[in-house]
XYZ file of C-alpha atoms in Angstrom:
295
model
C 8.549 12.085 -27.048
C 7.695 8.016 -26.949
C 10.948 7.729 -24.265
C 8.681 10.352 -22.180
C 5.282 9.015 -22.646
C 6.479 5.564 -21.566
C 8.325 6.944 -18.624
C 5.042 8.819 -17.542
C 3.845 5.286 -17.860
C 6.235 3.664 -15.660
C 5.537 6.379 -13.489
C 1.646 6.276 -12.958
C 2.465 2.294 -12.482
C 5.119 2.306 -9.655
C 3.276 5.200 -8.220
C 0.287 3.650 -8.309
C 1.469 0.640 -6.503
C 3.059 2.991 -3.727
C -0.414 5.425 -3.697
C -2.463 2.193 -2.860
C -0.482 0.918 0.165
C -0.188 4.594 1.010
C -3.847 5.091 1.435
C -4.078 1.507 3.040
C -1.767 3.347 5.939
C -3.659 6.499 5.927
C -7.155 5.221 6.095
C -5.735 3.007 9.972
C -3.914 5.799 10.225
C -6.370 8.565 10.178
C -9.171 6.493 12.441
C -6.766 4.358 14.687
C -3.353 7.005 14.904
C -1.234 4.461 14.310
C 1.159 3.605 11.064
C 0.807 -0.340 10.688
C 4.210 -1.761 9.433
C 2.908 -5.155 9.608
C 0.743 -4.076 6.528
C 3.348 -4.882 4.123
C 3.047 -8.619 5.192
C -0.309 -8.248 3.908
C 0.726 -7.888 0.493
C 3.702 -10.947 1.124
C 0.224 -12.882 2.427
C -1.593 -11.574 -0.995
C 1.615 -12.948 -2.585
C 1.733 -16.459 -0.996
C -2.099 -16.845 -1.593
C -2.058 -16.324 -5.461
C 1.604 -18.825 -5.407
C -0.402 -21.805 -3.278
C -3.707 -21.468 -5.305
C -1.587 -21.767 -8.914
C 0.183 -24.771 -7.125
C -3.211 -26.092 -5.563
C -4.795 -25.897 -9.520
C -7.208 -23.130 -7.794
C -9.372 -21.896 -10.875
C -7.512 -18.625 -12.294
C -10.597 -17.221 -12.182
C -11.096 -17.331 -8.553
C -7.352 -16.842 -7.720
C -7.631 -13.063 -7.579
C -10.579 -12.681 -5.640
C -9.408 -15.635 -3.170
C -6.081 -13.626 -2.779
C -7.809 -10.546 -2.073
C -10.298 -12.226 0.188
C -7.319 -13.606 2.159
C -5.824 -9.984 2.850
C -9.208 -8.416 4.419
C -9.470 -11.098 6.620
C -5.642 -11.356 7.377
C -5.782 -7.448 8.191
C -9.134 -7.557 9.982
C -7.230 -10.676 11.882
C -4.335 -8.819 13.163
C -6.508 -5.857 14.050
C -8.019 -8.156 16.644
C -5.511 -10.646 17.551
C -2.799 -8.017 18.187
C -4.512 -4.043 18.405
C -7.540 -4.240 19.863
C -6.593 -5.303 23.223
C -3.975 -2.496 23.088
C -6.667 -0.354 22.569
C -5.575 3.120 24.263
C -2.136 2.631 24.631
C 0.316 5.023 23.180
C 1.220 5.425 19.691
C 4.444 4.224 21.000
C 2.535 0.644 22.570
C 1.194 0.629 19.029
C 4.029 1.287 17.134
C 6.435 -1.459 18.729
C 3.261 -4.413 18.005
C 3.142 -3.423 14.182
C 7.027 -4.073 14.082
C 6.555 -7.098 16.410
C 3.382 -8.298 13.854
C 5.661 -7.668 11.447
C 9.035 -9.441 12.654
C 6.573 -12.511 13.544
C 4.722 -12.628 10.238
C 8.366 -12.537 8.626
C 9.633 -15.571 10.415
C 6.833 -17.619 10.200
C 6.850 -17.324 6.551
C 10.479 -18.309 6.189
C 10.087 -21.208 8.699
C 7.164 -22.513 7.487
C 7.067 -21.845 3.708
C 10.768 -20.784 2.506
C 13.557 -18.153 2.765
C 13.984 -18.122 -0.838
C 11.906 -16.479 -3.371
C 9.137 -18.638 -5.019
C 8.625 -17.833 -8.630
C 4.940 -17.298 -9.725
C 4.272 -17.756 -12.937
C 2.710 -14.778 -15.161
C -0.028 -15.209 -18.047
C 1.963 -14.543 -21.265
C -1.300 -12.238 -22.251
C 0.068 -10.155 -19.199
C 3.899 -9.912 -19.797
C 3.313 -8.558 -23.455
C 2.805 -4.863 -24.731
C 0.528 -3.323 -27.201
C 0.602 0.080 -29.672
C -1.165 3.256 -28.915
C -0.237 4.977 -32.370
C 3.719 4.958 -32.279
C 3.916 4.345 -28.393
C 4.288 0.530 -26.945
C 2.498 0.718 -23.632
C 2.916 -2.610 -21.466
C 0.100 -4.571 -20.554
C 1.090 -5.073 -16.722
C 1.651 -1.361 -16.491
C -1.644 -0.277 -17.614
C -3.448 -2.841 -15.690
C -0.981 -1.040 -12.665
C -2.778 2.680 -13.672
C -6.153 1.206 -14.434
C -6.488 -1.014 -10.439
C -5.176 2.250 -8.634
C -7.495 4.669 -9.971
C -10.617 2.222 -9.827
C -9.288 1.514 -6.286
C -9.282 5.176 -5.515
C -12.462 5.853 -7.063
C -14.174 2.914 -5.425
C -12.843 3.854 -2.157
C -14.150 7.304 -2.538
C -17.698 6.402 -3.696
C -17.801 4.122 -0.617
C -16.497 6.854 2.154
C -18.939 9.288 0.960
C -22.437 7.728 -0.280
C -22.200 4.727 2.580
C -22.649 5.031 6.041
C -20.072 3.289 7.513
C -17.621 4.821 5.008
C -19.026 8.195 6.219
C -18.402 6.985 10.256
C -15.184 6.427 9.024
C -14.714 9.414 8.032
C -16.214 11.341 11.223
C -14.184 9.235 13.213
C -10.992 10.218 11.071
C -11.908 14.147 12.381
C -12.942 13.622 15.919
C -13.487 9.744 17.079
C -14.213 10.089 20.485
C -17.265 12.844 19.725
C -18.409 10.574 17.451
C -18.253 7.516 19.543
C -20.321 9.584 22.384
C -22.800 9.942 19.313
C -22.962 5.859 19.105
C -20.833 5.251 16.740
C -19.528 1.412 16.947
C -15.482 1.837 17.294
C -14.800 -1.639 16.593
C -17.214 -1.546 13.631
C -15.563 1.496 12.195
C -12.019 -0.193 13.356
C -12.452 -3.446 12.044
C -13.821 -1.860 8.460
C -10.598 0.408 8.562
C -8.633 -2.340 8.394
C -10.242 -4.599 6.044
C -9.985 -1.614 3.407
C -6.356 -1.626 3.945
C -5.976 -5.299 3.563
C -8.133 -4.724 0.599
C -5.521 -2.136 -1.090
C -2.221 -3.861 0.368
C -3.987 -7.244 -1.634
C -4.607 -5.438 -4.633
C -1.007 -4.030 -4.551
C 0.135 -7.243 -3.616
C -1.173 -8.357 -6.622
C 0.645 -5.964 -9.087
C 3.476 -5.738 -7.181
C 4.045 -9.885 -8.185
C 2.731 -9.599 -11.689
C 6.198 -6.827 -11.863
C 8.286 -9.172 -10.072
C 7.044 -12.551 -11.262
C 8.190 -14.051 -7.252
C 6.981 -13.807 -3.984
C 9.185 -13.942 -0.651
C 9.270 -13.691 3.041
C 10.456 -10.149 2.646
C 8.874 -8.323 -0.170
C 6.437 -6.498 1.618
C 9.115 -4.832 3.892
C 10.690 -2.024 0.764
C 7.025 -1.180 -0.959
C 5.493 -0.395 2.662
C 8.562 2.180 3.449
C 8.271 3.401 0.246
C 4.281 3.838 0.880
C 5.349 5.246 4.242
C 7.508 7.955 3.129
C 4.606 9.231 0.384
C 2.229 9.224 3.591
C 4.549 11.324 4.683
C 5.262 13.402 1.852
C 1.775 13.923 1.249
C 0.536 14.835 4.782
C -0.034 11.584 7.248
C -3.541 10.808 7.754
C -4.627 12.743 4.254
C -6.210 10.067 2.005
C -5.784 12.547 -1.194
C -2.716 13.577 0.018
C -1.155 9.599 0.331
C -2.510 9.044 -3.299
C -0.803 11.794 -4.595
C 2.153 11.183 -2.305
C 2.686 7.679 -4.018
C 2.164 9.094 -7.367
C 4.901 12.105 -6.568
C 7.356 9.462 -4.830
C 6.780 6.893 -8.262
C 7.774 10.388 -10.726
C 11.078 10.891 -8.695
C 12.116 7.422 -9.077
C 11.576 6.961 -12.255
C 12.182 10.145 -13.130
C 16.227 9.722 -11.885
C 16.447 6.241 -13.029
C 16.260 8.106 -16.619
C 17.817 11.166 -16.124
C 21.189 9.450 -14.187
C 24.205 8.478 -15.330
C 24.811 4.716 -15.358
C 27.496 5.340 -12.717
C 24.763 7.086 -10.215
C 22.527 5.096 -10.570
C 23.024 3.094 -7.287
C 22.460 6.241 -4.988
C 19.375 6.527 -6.624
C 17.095 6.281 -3.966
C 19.427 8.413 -1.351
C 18.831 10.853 -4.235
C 15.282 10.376 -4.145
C 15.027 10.758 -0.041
C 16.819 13.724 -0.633
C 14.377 15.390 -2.706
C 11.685 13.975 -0.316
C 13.563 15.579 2.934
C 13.891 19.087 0.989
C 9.888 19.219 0.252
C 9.621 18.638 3.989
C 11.568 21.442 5.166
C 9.638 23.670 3.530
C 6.495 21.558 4.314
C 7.062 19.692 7.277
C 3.028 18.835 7.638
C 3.235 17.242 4.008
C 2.090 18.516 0.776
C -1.452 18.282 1.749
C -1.310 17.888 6.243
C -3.711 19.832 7.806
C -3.524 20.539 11.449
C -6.703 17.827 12.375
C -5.192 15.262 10.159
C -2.536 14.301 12.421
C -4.081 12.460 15.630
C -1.986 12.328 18.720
């Protein structure tokens, strides 16, 4: 029973993670129909700000918010550096740019910073584990399950009781009736964005305190990963991306316990697998509607 409970742990943790850069692809996604694969350089840019301020002596208590600061305006940036005057074009156009914003972001951090990883270093009070009657729960993971569902929550209470969360959300159903209406599409564009540089920071953030090291390339597995549970959970669908990450998180963990030693390293083929055979009998995701997928 304690070997279950603490994989259930590890579960809701790596899930987590994968749930909040999910929904930072869904919410573009859903208002802009386009998947952004230059979002996991947001959470490599999350990465690099927390390993510069520790270097720079930044106050730990401002290093967080300053490295989540960083990622809003780095994503509200790139929305109007390198989308907005593609505004229009296919989701082909749009596509190609987020790998291009990608490949760029990627070189410039290996030219100008380093190609190696840079180790950042993790408070002890976070690398240690406490006792929930017989059950040793790590500190990092529970921090991991506590940030994504006050994340979620937050992100909910701010779609629904404010109004530019609510324009978001008309514009996620129909965006060009509601722009005839007068709603601001760079407004609602600009705020999509920011809210996923808000959740790629915040996974940025725990995806670090896991690895203890940030480099050029760590955004690139965690943002396929986040990919394939938009997927999995219907593209566009904010509930269905949370629960999308959360599904994708069980199946890894759940094979890394159940395999032989000797598997072990087709793991995540495995894992694919099971993804690919919930979309043939699903192909719209577990929770795709017909309007949630914009042309």
């Amino acid at each position: 029973m304690e070997t279950l409970i603490q994989q259930c742990v590890n579960a809701l943790s790596l899930g987590g993670t994968y749930a909040l850069l999910a929904l930072g692809l869904a919410v573009v996604f859903s208002v802009l129909g386009m998947i952004n694969f230059a979002h996991g350089e947001i959470l490599t840019i999350a990465g690099y700000t927390v390993f510069f301020s520790i270097i720079s002596a930044v106050p730990p208590i401002l290093i967080i918010p300053l490295a989540l600061l960083v990622a809003m305006a780095s994503a509200a940036l790139m929305e109007r550096i390198a989308f907005r005057p593609l505004r229009g074009a296919s989701p082909t156009s749009l596509l190609i740019t987020s790998f291009a914003v990608s490949g760029i972001l990627q070189m410039l951090f290996q030219n100008f910073i380093s190609a190696r990883p840079r180790p950042v270093p993790i408070p002890a009070a976070l690398t240690g584990a406490f006792n929930v009657g017989p059950f040793h729960i790590g500190v990092i993971q529970s921090l991991s399950i506590f940030a994504t569902f006050a994340m979620v929550g937050l992100l909910t209470l701010f779609l629904k009781r404010t109004m530019l969360g609510i324009a978001i959300r008309a514009a996620a159903v129909d965006f060009p009736t509601t722009r005839l209406m007068g709603l601001r599409a760079n407004r609602v564009i600009l705020a999509a964005f920011a809210i996923s540089g808000l959740l790629a920071g915040v996974s940025g953030l725990l995806w670090i305190a896991q690895r203890g090291s940030v480099d050029p390339l760590m955004g690139f597995l965690p943002v396929l990963k986040a990919f394939i549970a938009a997927i999995l959970g219907g593209i566009g669908n904010l509930t269905g991306a949370v629960i999308g990450g959360f599904f994708l998180g069980a199946i890894e963990i759940g094979l890394q316990a159940v395999l032989p030693e000797s598997v072990q390293p087709f793991r995540d083929a495995i894992a694919l697998s099971l993804v690919v055979l919930v979309l043939l009998y699903r192909p719209q995701g577990l929770f795709g509607t017909a309007h949630s997928v914009r042309p």
